Amino acid sequence: MFPRVVCSAVGGLSSVAALKSHGGLNSLSVKADECAKEPKYVGDVIKKKVGFPQPTACCKPLRFKDFIISYDSRNRIPNWVYEHLQYDKLFKDDPCDRRVKVERNQCASNEDKDRPKFTPDCRIHGYHRADARDYCDSDYEMGLLAQPENYPFDCEAFCECFTMTNIVPELPGFNCGPWFDLECYIREKLVRENKSVYVCSGPLFLPVTGDDDKTIKCYDVLGDGEVSVPTHFFKVIVIETHDGQLELESYMMPNATPEEGAEVKLEDFLTPLCQIEHHSGLIFFPEKKCFSSNNRRRGARLHAL
Amino acid sequence: MFPRVVCSAVGGLSSVAALKSHGGLNSLSVKADECAKEPKYVGDVIKKKVGFPQPTACCKPLRFKDFIISYDSRNRIPNWVYEHLQYDKLFKDDPCDRRVKVERNQCASNEDKDRPKFTPDCRIHGYHRADARDYCDSDYEMGLLAQPENYPFDCEAFCECFTMTNIVPELPGFNCGPWFDLECYIREKLVRENKSVYVCSGPLFLPVTGDDDKTIKCYDVLGDGEVSVPTHFFKVIVIETHDGQLELESYMMPNATPEEGAEVKLEDFLTPLCQIEHHSGLIFFPEKKCFSSNNRRRGARLHAL
């Protein structure tokens, strides 16, 4: 009915009129307030009446003492983990520096002193939370994206790395192989030689061509928590040099054990940022900050997109 | 070096002190401002220096004239589409109502008058945008989550349904089968008999147990745009009755063609909300609004979680 449509379109005003006739409103300013309470746009109506669906933690990154995590509540692993590494936090040259190195057993549980305790992240809804039990009886290790070795003198930050929202399933040969080499290269070369280093690490799910020539995405899922196992991982590294320049290096590595005896060269994993952005669904520098890319300078080989 | 650590920890103040010694600052208020510009928390440092990675459209839902979409830039399909359906917008009883029904050819392209034109959504970055060509030579149809038939008298909203951010790959037998039945049930039963209906539709990716007893997620990926094909779809429906009550019905359906001759009963697809929340990674009513669930009343069979 046409008149009813008109009526509903000015619902905000007519309800004010009704209130007015009951002597409840006296001023135009109140009338304006009342109008503001009756949203017109359908999105505002939905938001007010039932609310929008939200991934756990409301799209907001999770704060930790010395790093920050965007959590993927569908896959129960991070979207990305961002760290800011500086020479002074990682190394000590001064013999008078009384800081003491944290050992893994300082984060151990009471039950098993030899193993670090993986703590659940209570900010994540129970439906979307990974649990250490999900990793039992699987081929995968509990890989840490923010690395405790990046916080050697800070017990709190070191132990926070064992929070379940920082954990991803990694094959042991990958975790102790090229991924470990890349982490060491960042610490021992980039952090030592530069003012500071921003490191963003995260998972990727790449498609493959199946037997019937169809393109598919296929990956393992662990435990009752249904933790997705990424096919690849990325590291996007912004290097702040001592003269204040920002330089970029970006890597993509398969979550796979290298062939026995094969020589692993980090340069082989250098990958254009656009390729990582294409696969991850992320834009890394949305404010279009400019960096000179180190990939070409450092890399012997560059994959074309 | 310990002194360097201390220095960097109070970087905000020391830089102010340096400025002061150059005679640049005179008042405490300026000093406070300067402090505010030197963030201490690592997340703030990262955000200021390089910015956080963002999915396209910054987590914010995309606004359309009469519906709203949260876009999944990794899978190039919506996370969810929310519509608010009301009797007056869908039906006309009054013979004096001069609104005219929109026909699909009103959204047609100039090149092909018989087919509606699917328009790209320029708010999405080129890396993460699906294209109609991605669907060519595949087994899947371009399914519309916000249904044009829900906007029969509004040409703009009707045609906006053909925006690529509203499109999902659906098997023809599913799109024209149980999914269509559910859409008709919402329009012809729920909207006709109630004050209004809030409908949230979206994709799901469910795991299966593989040949080797491993649990995997496996789904088709279409075209160069790498559009993920959901294994299932959900509809979460909040019914606002004429006496102002809110009631909930929630469905999950496989993206599959029903067996030939099989009788499709909508009740068989009723699914507890918690199961949809578990699989989608979403919490539908984060503000914990209370609804009475219609599932039990309406459903002959309820899947246990």
Coordinates of N, CA, C and O in Angstrom, one line a residue, chain B residues 35 69 79 102 107 125 161 177 188 243 292:
Chain B
C35 N 54.8 14.5 23.6 CA 54.8 13.2 24.1 C 53.8 12.3 23.4 O 54.0 11.2 23.0
I69 N 26.9 -5.3 2.9 CA 27.8 -6.5 2.6 C 29.1 -6.4 3.4 O 29.8 -5.3 3.3
N79 N 31.5 -12.1 3.2 CA 31.4 -12.8 4.5 C 30.0 -13.0 4.8 O 29.5 -14.1 5.3
V102 N 10.1 -3.8 -11.3 CA 11.3 -3.7 -12.1 C 11.5 -5.0 -12.8 O 11.2 -6.1 -12.2
C107 N 18.3 -3.8 -15.8 CA 19.7 -3.8 -15.4 C 20.6 -4.4 -16.4 O 21.8 -4.7 -16.2
H125 N 40.0 -3.5 -4.0 CA 41.2 -3.4 -4.7 C 41.3 -4.4 -5.8 O 40.8 -5.5 -5.7
C161 N 21.9 -5.4 -6.8 CA 22.1 -6.8 -6.5 C 23.1 -7.5 -7.5 O 23.6 -8.5 -7.2
G177 N 17.1 -24.8 -6.5 CA 16.5 -25.8 -5.7 C 16.2 -25.3 -4.3 O 15.5 -24.3 -4.1
E188 N 7.4 -15.1 0.9 CA 6.0 -15.4 0.8 C 5.3 -15.7 2.2 O 4.1 -15.6 2.3
D243 N 3.7 -8.1 17.2 CA 3.7 -7.6 18.6 C 5.1 -7.3 19.1 O 5.3 -7.2 20.3
S292 N 13.8 -15.6 20.9 CA 13.4 -17.0 21.1 C 13.6 -17.7 19.8 O 13.4 -17.1 18.7

